[in-house]
Amino acid sequence: QVQLVESGGGLVQAGGSLRLSCAANERTFVIYDMGWFRQAPGKEREFVAAIKWSGDDLDYGDSVKGRFTISRDNAKNTVYLQMNSLKPEDTAVYYCAASRAQPSRYIDDYDYWGQGTQVTVSS
């Protein structure tokens, strides 16, 4: 079973940047498509970005397009989310997830989830 651990969250001022990391415990990570989601208090979990196992076929949610970049390093079993030009509305718990099927915007397409890392953007 794939275990995912996110890191890199924290408190940042609006306009700042953070880079989130998600490390997997298995070498089989390389065959999984990966996604990032986020959930703000009182809101549903929202798609942020996804990347195919090969590192291409990138997809982004409309609210982060042009500001966030997803990437992966299969040699390190890690996927990243570079977040620039952060806004207070980006405040949420950020989750990474692994899919055996396809890179997807839909929660149900993902098989494994991390515990999440808090990102707080102050105005």
Short mmCIF file of N, CA, C and O in Angstrom, two decimals:
data_model
loop_
_atom_site.label_atom_id
_atom_site.label_comp_id
_atom_site.label_asym_id
_atom_site.label_seq_id
_atom_site.Cartn_x
_atom_site.Cartn_y
_atom_site.Cartn_z
N GLN A 1 0.84 -1.19 0.00
CA GLN A 1 0.00 0.00 0.00
C GLN A 1 0.88 1.24 0.00
O GLN A 1 1.83 1.33 0.77
N VAL A 2 0.54 2.18 -0.83
CA VAL A 2 1.32 3.40 -0.93
C VAL A 2 0.95 4.33 0.22
O VAL A 2 -0.22 4.59 0.48
N GLN A 3 1.96 4.82 0.90
CA GLN A 3 1.77 5.84 1.94
C GLN A 3 2.36 7.15 1.44
O GLN A 3 3.48 7.17 0.90
N LEU A 4 1.61 8.21 1.65
CA LEU A 4 2.01 9.53 1.15
C LEU A 4 2.14 10.49 2.33
O LEU A 4 1.26 10.53 3.20
N VAL A 5 3.21 11.26 2.34
CA VAL A 5 3.44 12.22 3.41
C VAL A 5 3.74 13.59 2.79
O VAL A 5 4.75 13.75 2.09
N GLU A 6 2.86 14.54 3.08
CA GLU A 6 3.05 15.90 2.60
C GLU A 6 3.90 16.71 3.57
O GLU A 6 3.89 16.47 4.78
N SER A 7 4.59 17.69 3.03
CA SER A 7 5.37 18.62 3.85
C SER A 7 5.50 19.94 3.10
O SER A 7 5.20 20.02 1.91
N GLY A 8 5.95 20.97 3.82
CA GLY A 8 6.20 22.25 3.18
C GLY A 8 5.16 23.31 3.43
O GLY A 8 5.32 24.45 2.99
N GLY A 9 4.09 22.96 4.10
CA GLY A 9 3.07 23.96 4.40
C GLY A 9 3.56 24.95 5.44
O GLY A 9 4.62 24.78 6.04
N GLY A 10 2.76 25.99 5.65
CA GLY A 10 3.11 26.99 6.64
C GLY A 10 2.33 28.26 6.44
O GLY A 10 1.33 28.29 5.73
N LEU A 11 2.81 29.31 7.11
CA LEU A 11 2.18 30.63 7.06
C LEU A 11 3.01 31.52 6.15
O LEU A 11 4.23 31.62 6.29
N VAL A 12 2.35 32.18 5.21
CA VAL A 12 3.03 33.06 4.27
C VAL A 12 2.14 34.27 3.99
O VAL A 12 0.91 34.16 4.08
N GLN A 13 2.77 35.38 3.68
CA GLN A 13 2.00 36.58 3.34
C GLN A 13 1.50 36.51 1.90
O GLN A 13 2.09 35.83 1.05
N ALA A 14 0.43 37.20 1.64
CA ALA A 14 -0.11 37.27 0.28
C ALA A 14 0.98 37.76 -0.67
O ALA A 14 1.75 38.67 -0.34
N GLY A 15 1.04 37.10 -1.83
CA GLY A 15 2.07 37.41 -2.81
C GLY A 15 3.31 36.55 -2.68
O GLY A 15 4.16 36.54 -3.58
N GLY A 16 3.40 35.81 -1.59
CA GLY A 16 4.56 34.96 -1.35
C GLY A 16 4.46 33.61 -2.04
O GLY A 16 3.51 33.35 -2.80
N SER A 17 5.44 32.77 -1.75
CA SER A 17 5.52 31.45 -2.39
C SER A 17 5.77 30.37 -1.35
O SER A 17 6.36 30.62 -0.29
N LEU A 18 5.34 29.17 -1.68
CA LEU A 18 5.64 27.97 -0.92
C LEU A 18 5.81 26.82 -1.89
O LEU A 18 5.20 26.82 -2.97
N ARG A 19 6.60 25.84 -1.50
CA ARG A 19 6.69 24.61 -2.28
C ARG A 19 6.31 23.43 -1.38
O ARG A 19 6.97 23.17 -0.37
N LEU A 20 5.28 22.75 -1.78
CA LEU A 20 4.84 21.55 -1.06
C LEU A 20 5.51 20.33 -1.68
O LEU A 20 5.73 20.27 -2.90
N SER A 21 5.79 19.36 -0.83
CA SER A 21 6.34 18.08 -1.28
C SER A 21 5.44 16.96 -0.79
O SER A 21 4.80 17.08 0.26
N CYS A 22 5.41 15.89 -1.54
CA CYS A 22 4.65 14.70 -1.16
C CYS A 22 5.54 13.51 -1.47
O CYS A 22 5.81 13.22 -2.64
N ALA A 23 5.98 12.82 -0.43
CA ALA A 23 6.88 11.69 -0.58
C ALA A 23 6.12 10.38 -0.41
O ALA A 23 5.32 10.24 0.51
N ALA A 24 6.42 9.44 -1.29
CA ALA A 24 5.80 8.11 -1.22
C ALA A 24 6.79 7.11 -0.65
O ALA A 24 8.01 7.28 -0.79
N ASN A 25 6.25 6.09 -0.02
CA ASN A 25 7.12 5.12 0.65
C ASN A 25 7.51 3.94 -0.22
O ASN A 25 8.21 3.05 0.22
N GLU A 26 7.04 3.93 -1.47
CA GLU A 26 7.29 2.79 -2.33
C GLU A 26 7.85 3.22 -3.67
O GLU A 26 7.48 4.26 -4.21
N ARG A 27 8.68 2.33 -4.23
CA ARG A 27 9.24 2.57 -5.55
C ARG A 27 8.17 2.50 -6.62
O ARG A 27 8.29 3.08 -7.68
N THR A 28 7.04 1.81 -6.31
CA THR A 28 5.93 1.72 -7.27
C THR A 28 5.28 3.07 -7.51
O THR A 28 4.43 3.20 -8.38
N PHE A 29 5.70 4.07 -6.74
CA PHE A 29 5.24 5.44 -6.96
C PHE A 29 5.33 5.82 -8.43
O PHE A 29 4.50 6.57 -8.94
N VAL A 30 6.34 5.30 -9.12
CA VAL A 30 6.61 5.74 -10.48
C VAL A 30 5.47 5.41 -11.44
O VAL A 30 5.36 6.01 -12.50
N ILE A 31 4.60 4.47 -11.08
CA ILE A 31 3.52 4.10 -12.00
C ILE A 31 2.22 4.82 -11.67
O ILE A 31 1.23 4.65 -12.38
N TYR A 32 2.22 5.61 -10.61
CA TYR A 32 0.99 6.29 -10.20
C TYR A 32 0.93 7.69 -10.79
O TYR A 32 1.91 8.43 -10.81
N ASP A 33 -0.28 8.03 -11.24
CA ASP A 33 -0.57 9.42 -11.55
C ASP A 33 -0.88 10.12 -10.23
O ASP A 33 -1.48 9.53 -9.33
N MET A 34 -0.46 11.37 -10.13
CA MET A 34 -0.55 12.06 -8.84
C MET A 34 -1.37 13.34 -8.95
O MET A 34 -1.38 13.99 -10.00
N GLY A 35 -2.04 13.66 -7.85
CA GLY A 35 -2.82 14.88 -7.82
C GLY A 35 -2.64 15.62 -6.51
O GLY A 35 -2.23 15.04 -5.51
N TRP A 36 -2.93 16.91 -6.57
CA TRP A 36 -3.01 17.75 -5.37
C TRP A 36 -4.44 18.28 -5.28
O TRP A 36 -5.02 18.72 -6.28
N PHE A 37 -4.97 18.23 -4.06
CA PHE A 37 -6.28 18.79 -3.76
C PHE A 37 -6.14 19.68 -2.54
O PHE A 37 -5.14 19.61 -1.82
N ARG A 38 -7.15 20.48 -2.28
CA ARG A 38 -7.14 21.30 -1.08
C ARG A 38 -8.55 21.41 -0.52
O ARG A 38 -9.54 21.26 -1.25
N GLN A 39 -8.61 21.66 0.79
CA GLN A 39 -9.90 21.79 1.45
C GLN A 39 -9.82 22.90 2.47
O GLN A 39 -9.04 22.82 3.43
N ALA A 40 -10.63 23.92 2.26
CA ALA A 40 -10.73 25.03 3.20
C ALA A 40 -11.84 24.73 4.20
O ALA A 40 -12.75 23.94 3.90
N PRO A 41 -11.82 25.36 5.37
CA PRO A 41 -12.85 25.11 6.38
C PRO A 41 -14.25 25.38 5.83
O PRO A 41 -14.49 26.42 5.21
N GLY A 42 -15.13 24.42 6.03
CA GLY A 42 -16.50 24.57 5.59
C GLY A 42 -16.74 24.39 4.11
O GLY A 42 -17.86 24.58 3.62
N LYS A 43 -15.69 24.01 3.37
CA LYS A 43 -15.83 23.82 1.92
C LYS A 43 -15.48 22.40 1.52
O LYS A 43 -14.83 21.66 2.26
N GLU A 44 -15.91 22.03 0.32
CA GLU A 44 -15.59 20.71 -0.21
C GLU A 44 -14.13 20.66 -0.69
O GLU A 44 -13.53 21.69 -1.00
N ARG A 45 -13.62 19.45 -0.75
CA ARG A 45 -12.26 19.28 -1.27
C ARG A 45 -12.23 19.64 -2.74
O ARG A 45 -13.10 19.24 -3.51
N GLU A 46 -11.21 20.39 -3.12
CA GLU A 46 -11.15 21.01 -4.45
C GLU A 46 -9.91 20.54 -5.19
O GLU A 46 -8.81 20.47 -4.61
N PHE A 47 -10.06 20.23 -6.45
CA PHE A 47 -8.93 19.85 -7.29
C PHE A 47 -7.99 21.05 -7.50
O PHE A 47 -8.43 22.16 -7.78
N VAL A 48 -6.69 20.76 -7.39
CA VAL A 48 -5.68 21.80 -7.60
C VAL A 48 -4.84 21.50 -8.85
O VAL A 48 -4.71 22.35 -9.73
N ALA A 49 -4.25 20.30 -8.89
CA ALA A 49 -3.37 19.98 -10.02
C ALA A 49 -3.17 18.47 -10.10
O ALA A 49 -3.34 17.76 -9.11
N ALA A 50 -2.79 18.01 -11.30
CA ALA A 50 -2.53 16.58 -11.49
C ALA A 50 -1.41 16.41 -12.51
O ALA A 50 -1.19 17.26 -13.37
N ILE A 51 -0.72 15.26 -12.39
CA ILE A 51 0.40 14.97 -13.28
C ILE A 51 0.45 13.48 -13.56
O ILE A 51 0.27 12.66 -12.66
N LYS A 52 0.70 13.13 -14.79
CA LYS A 52 0.79 11.74 -15.21
C LYS A 52 2.08 11.12 -14.65
O LYS A 52 3.03 11.83 -14.34
N TRP A 53 2.11 9.77 -14.58
CA TRP A 53 3.28 9.08 -14.03
C TRP A 53 4.56 9.46 -14.78
O TRP A 53 5.64 9.50 -14.20
N SER A 54 4.43 9.77 -16.07
CA SER A 54 5.59 10.08 -16.90
C SER A 54 6.08 11.52 -16.75
O SER A 54 7.12 11.89 -17.30
N GLY A 55 5.32 12.33 -16.01
CA GLY A 55 5.73 13.72 -15.81
C GLY A 55 5.10 14.70 -16.78
O GLY A 55 5.32 15.91 -16.67
N ASP A 56 4.33 14.19 -17.70
CA ASP A 56 3.64 15.10 -18.61
C ASP A 56 2.13 15.04 -18.33
O ASP A 56 1.71 14.56 -17.30
N ASP A 57 1.35 15.52 -19.27
CA ASP A 57 -0.11 15.53 -19.12
C ASP A 57 -0.51 16.24 -17.83
O ASP A 57 -1.12 15.67 -16.93
N LEU A 58 -0.13 17.52 -17.74
CA LEU A 58 -0.41 18.33 -16.57
C LEU A 58 -1.80 18.94 -16.67
O LEU A 58 -2.28 19.25 -17.76
N ASP A 59 -2.42 19.10 -15.51
CA ASP A 59 -3.74 19.73 -15.46
C ASP A 59 -3.82 20.57 -14.20
O ASP A 59 -3.25 20.20 -13.16
N TYR A 60 -4.54 21.69 -14.29
CA TYR A 60 -4.66 22.61 -13.16
C TYR A 60 -6.09 23.08 -12.99
O TYR A 60 -6.83 23.24 -13.97
N GLY A 61 -6.45 23.32 -11.75
CA GLY A 61 -7.73 23.94 -11.48
C GLY A 61 -7.70 25.40 -11.94
O GLY A 61 -6.65 26.04 -11.95
N ASP A 62 -8.86 25.91 -12.30
CA ASP A 62 -8.93 27.26 -12.85
C ASP A 62 -8.41 28.31 -11.87
O ASP A 62 -7.81 29.30 -12.28
N SER A 63 -8.63 28.09 -10.59
CA SER A 63 -8.26 29.10 -9.60
C SER A 63 -6.76 29.20 -9.36
O SER A 63 -6.29 30.17 -8.77
N VAL A 64 -5.99 28.21 -9.82
CA VAL A 64 -4.54 28.22 -9.57
C VAL A 64 -3.73 28.27 -10.86
O VAL A 64 -2.49 28.41 -10.81
N LYS A 65 -4.37 28.16 -11.99
CA LYS A 65 -3.67 28.12 -13.28
C LYS A 65 -2.84 29.39 -13.45
O LYS A 65 -3.32 30.50 -13.21
N GLY A 66 -1.59 29.20 -13.83
CA GLY A 66 -0.69 30.34 -14.01
C GLY A 66 0.07 30.73 -12.76
O GLY A 66 1.03 31.51 -12.84
N ARG A 67 -0.34 30.21 -11.61
CA ARG A 67 0.34 30.53 -10.35
C ARG A 67 1.01 29.31 -9.72
O ARG A 67 2.04 29.44 -9.06
N PHE A 68 0.42 28.15 -9.88
CA PHE A 68 0.94 26.91 -9.29
C PHE A 68 1.53 26.03 -10.38
O PHE A 68 1.06 26.02 -11.52
N THR A 69 2.54 25.24 -9.99
CA THR A 69 3.17 24.31 -10.91
C THR A 69 3.37 22.96 -10.22
O THR A 69 3.97 22.91 -9.15
N ILE A 70 2.87 21.91 -10.84
CA ILE A 70 3.06 20.57 -10.33
C ILE A 70 4.22 19.92 -11.07
O ILE A 70 4.40 20.13 -12.28
N SER A 71 5.02 19.14 -10.35
CA SER A 71 6.12 18.41 -10.96
C SER A 71 6.40 17.17 -10.12
O SER A 71 5.84 17.03 -9.04
N ARG A 72 7.24 16.29 -10.64
CA ARG A 72 7.57 15.10 -9.89
C ARG A 72 8.99 14.68 -10.19
O ARG A 72 9.52 14.95 -11.27
N ASP A 73 9.57 13.96 -9.22
CA ASP A 73 10.90 13.38 -9.37
C ASP A 73 10.75 11.91 -9.01
O ASP A 73 10.72 11.55 -7.82
N ASN A 74 10.63 11.07 -10.02
CA ASN A 74 10.39 9.65 -9.76
C ASN A 74 11.58 8.97 -9.08
O ASN A 74 11.40 7.98 -8.37
N ALA A 75 12.77 9.51 -9.27
CA ALA A 75 13.94 8.94 -8.60
C ALA A 75 13.87 9.14 -7.09
O ALA A 75 14.46 8.37 -6.32
N LYS A 76 13.14 10.18 -6.67
CA LYS A 76 12.98 10.48 -5.25
C LYS A 76 11.60 10.12 -4.72
O LYS A 76 11.28 10.42 -3.57
N ASN A 77 10.78 9.49 -5.55
CA ASN A 77 9.42 9.11 -5.14
C ASN A 77 8.66 10.31 -4.59
O ASN A 77 7.92 10.20 -3.60
N THR A 78 8.78 11.46 -5.23
CA THR A 78 8.23 12.69 -4.69
C THR A 78 7.53 13.50 -5.77
O THR A 78 8.03 13.59 -6.90
N VAL A 79 6.40 14.08 -5.40
CA VAL A 79 5.71 15.04 -6.25
C VAL A 79 5.70 16.38 -5.53
O VAL A 79 5.65 16.44 -4.30
N TYR A 80 5.77 17.46 -6.30
CA TYR A 80 5.88 18.80 -5.75
C TYR A 80 4.73 19.68 -6.24
O TYR A 80 4.15 19.45 -7.30
N LEU A 81 4.46 20.71 -5.46
CA LEU A 81 3.53 21.75 -5.88
C LEU A 81 4.17 23.09 -5.54
O LEU A 81 4.26 23.46 -4.37
N GLN A 82 4.65 23.78 -6.56
CA GLN A 82 5.21 25.11 -6.38
C GLN A 82 4.07 26.11 -6.46
O GLN A 82 3.35 26.16 -7.47
N MET A 83 3.90 26.90 -5.41
CA MET A 83 2.80 27.84 -5.32
C MET A 83 3.35 29.26 -5.25
O MET A 83 4.06 29.60 -4.29
N ASN A 84 3.06 30.05 -6.26
CA ASN A 84 3.51 31.43 -6.32
C ASN A 84 2.32 32.38 -6.29
O ASN A 84 1.18 31.98 -6.52
N SER A 85 2.61 33.64 -6.01
CA SER A 85 1.56 34.67 -5.98
C SER A 85 0.38 34.23 -5.13
O SER A 85 -0.78 34.33 -5.54
N LEU A 86 0.67 33.76 -3.94
CA LEU A 86 -0.37 33.20 -3.08
C LEU A 86 -1.35 34.28 -2.64
O LEU A 86 -0.98 35.44 -2.44
N LYS A 87 -2.60 33.84 -2.50
CA LYS A 87 -3.69 34.72 -2.10
C LYS A 87 -4.32 34.18 -0.83
O LYS A 87 -4.25 32.98 -0.55
N PRO A 88 -4.98 35.02 -0.04
CA PRO A 88 -5.65 34.52 1.16
C PRO A 88 -6.64 33.39 0.86
O PRO A 88 -6.79 32.48 1.68
N GLU A 89 -7.26 33.42 -0.30
CA GLU A 89 -8.22 32.36 -0.65
C GLU A 89 -7.55 31.02 -0.97
O GLU A 89 -8.22 30.02 -1.17
N ASP A 90 -6.21 30.99 -1.01
CA ASP A 90 -5.49 29.73 -1.16
C ASP A 90 -5.33 29.00 0.17
O ASP A 90 -4.84 27.87 0.21
N THR A 91 -5.73 29.65 1.25
CA THR A 91 -5.63 29.05 2.57
C THR A 91 -6.48 27.78 2.64
O THR A 91 -7.68 27.80 2.35
N ALA A 92 -5.84 26.67 3.00
CA ALA A 92 -6.52 25.37 3.03
C ALA A 92 -5.54 24.31 3.53
O ALA A 92 -4.33 24.57 3.63
N VAL A 93 -6.08 23.13 3.78
CA VAL A 93 -5.23 21.96 3.96
C VAL A 93 -5.02 21.35 2.57
O VAL A 93 -6.00 21.12 1.85
N TYR A 94 -3.78 21.10 2.23
CA TYR A 94 -3.44 20.57 0.92
C TYR A 94 -3.10 19.09 1.03
O TYR A 94 -2.30 18.70 1.90
N TYR A 95 -3.71 18.31 0.15
CA TYR A 95 -3.53 16.86 0.15
C TYR A 95 -2.94 16.39 -1.18
O TYR A 95 -3.34 16.89 -2.24
N CYS A 96 -2.05 15.43 -1.11
CA CYS A 96 -1.65 14.76 -2.34
C CYS A 96 -2.33 13.40 -2.38
O CYS A 96 -2.72 12.84 -1.35
N ALA A 97 -2.48 12.89 -3.60
CA ALA A 97 -3.18 11.64 -3.81
C ALA A 97 -2.58 10.90 -5.00
O ALA A 97 -2.03 11.52 -5.91
N ALA A 98 -2.72 9.57 -4.97
CA ALA A 98 -2.16 8.72 -6.02
C ALA A 98 -3.28 7.94 -6.70
O ALA A 98 -4.15 7.37 -6.03
N SER A 99 -3.20 7.88 -8.02
CA SER A 99 -4.20 7.17 -8.81
C SER A 99 -3.53 6.11 -9.68
O SER A 99 -2.54 6.39 -10.35
N ARG A 100 -4.13 4.92 -9.69
CA ARG A 100 -3.61 3.86 -10.56
C ARG A 100 -4.20 3.93 -11.95
O ARG A 100 -3.77 3.23 -12.87
N ALA A 101 -5.21 4.82 -12.11
CA ALA A 101 -5.95 4.82 -13.36
C ALA A 101 -5.51 5.93 -14.31
O ALA A 101 -5.16 5.66 -15.46
N GLN A 102 -5.55 7.17 -13.81
CA GLN A 102 -5.29 8.30 -14.70
C GLN A 102 -5.13 9.55 -13.87
O GLN A 102 -5.64 9.63 -12.75
N PRO A 103 -4.45 10.58 -14.41
CA PRO A 103 -4.47 11.87 -13.72
C PRO A 103 -5.87 12.44 -13.86
O PRO A 103 -6.43 12.45 -14.95
N SER A 104 -6.45 12.87 -12.77
CA SER A 104 -7.87 13.20 -12.78
C SER A 104 -8.18 14.38 -11.88
O SER A 104 -7.45 14.66 -10.94
N ARG A 105 -9.29 15.05 -12.16
CA ARG A 105 -9.80 16.12 -11.31
C ARG A 105 -10.75 15.59 -10.25
O ARG A 105 -11.23 16.36 -9.43
N TYR A 106 -11.05 14.30 -10.28
CA TYR A 106 -12.11 13.75 -9.44
C TYR A 106 -11.55 12.94 -8.28
O TYR A 106 -10.75 12.03 -8.46
N ILE A 107 -12.05 13.25 -7.10
CA ILE A 107 -11.58 12.61 -5.87
C ILE A 107 -11.71 11.11 -5.95
O ILE A 107 -10.80 10.38 -5.54
N ASP A 108 -12.78 10.61 -6.48
CA ASP A 108 -13.04 9.17 -6.49
C ASP A 108 -12.06 8.39 -7.38
O ASP A 108 -12.00 7.16 -7.29
N ASP A 109 -11.33 9.07 -8.22
CA ASP A 109 -10.36 8.39 -9.09
C ASP A 109 -9.04 8.11 -8.39
O ASP A 109 -8.17 7.47 -8.97
N TYR A 110 -8.88 8.58 -7.17
CA TYR A 110 -7.63 8.42 -6.45
C TYR A 110 -7.74 7.32 -5.40
O TYR A 110 -8.76 7.19 -4.73
N ASP A 111 -6.66 6.55 -5.30
CA ASP A 111 -6.67 5.36 -4.45
C ASP A 111 -6.02 5.60 -3.08
O ASP A 111 -6.37 4.92 -2.11
N TYR A 112 -5.05 6.47 -3.03
CA TYR A 112 -4.31 6.71 -1.79
C TYR A 112 -4.21 8.21 -1.54
O TYR A 112 -4.01 8.98 -2.49
N TRP A 113 -4.26 8.58 -0.25
CA TRP A 113 -4.23 9.97 0.15
C TRP A 113 -3.24 10.17 1.28
O TRP A 113 -3.06 9.31 2.14
N GLY A 114 -2.62 11.36 1.28
CA GLY A 114 -1.81 11.75 2.41
C GLY A 114 -2.68 12.37 3.49
O GLY A 114 -3.90 12.50 3.33
N GLN A 115 -2.03 12.76 4.59
CA GLN A 115 -2.75 13.33 5.73
C GLN A 115 -2.97 14.83 5.58
O GLN A 115 -3.77 15.40 6.33
N GLY A 116 -2.27 15.46 4.68
CA GLY A 116 -2.48 16.87 4.44
C GLY A 116 -1.46 17.75 5.14
O GLY A 116 -0.88 17.38 6.15
N THR A 117 -1.27 18.94 4.57
CA THR A 117 -0.41 19.95 5.18
C THR A 117 -1.11 21.30 5.08
O THR A 117 -1.71 21.63 4.05
N GLN A 118 -1.08 22.05 6.16
CA GLN A 118 -1.81 23.31 6.24
C GLN A 118 -1.03 24.43 5.56
O GLN A 118 0.17 24.62 5.82
N VAL A 119 -1.72 25.17 4.72
CA VAL A 119 -1.18 26.38 4.11
C VAL A 119 -2.08 27.54 4.52
O VAL A 119 -3.30 27.49 4.30
N THR A 120 -1.48 28.56 5.11
CA THR A 120 -2.23 29.74 5.53
C THR A 120 -1.59 30.97 4.89
O THR A 120 -0.39 31.20 5.05
N VAL A 121 -2.41 31.73 4.18
CA VAL A 121 -1.94 32.94 3.51
C VAL A 121 -2.59 34.14 4.17
O VAL A 121 -3.81 34.27 4.17
N SER A 122 -1.77 35.01 4.74
CA SER A 122 -2.29 36.19 5.42
C SER A 122 -2.35 37.37 4.46
O SER A 122 -1.53 37.50 3.56
N SER A 123 -3.32 38.23 4.70
CA SER A 123 -3.50 39.39 3.81
C SER A 123 -2.70 40.59 4.30
O SER A 123 -2.15 40.60 5.38
#
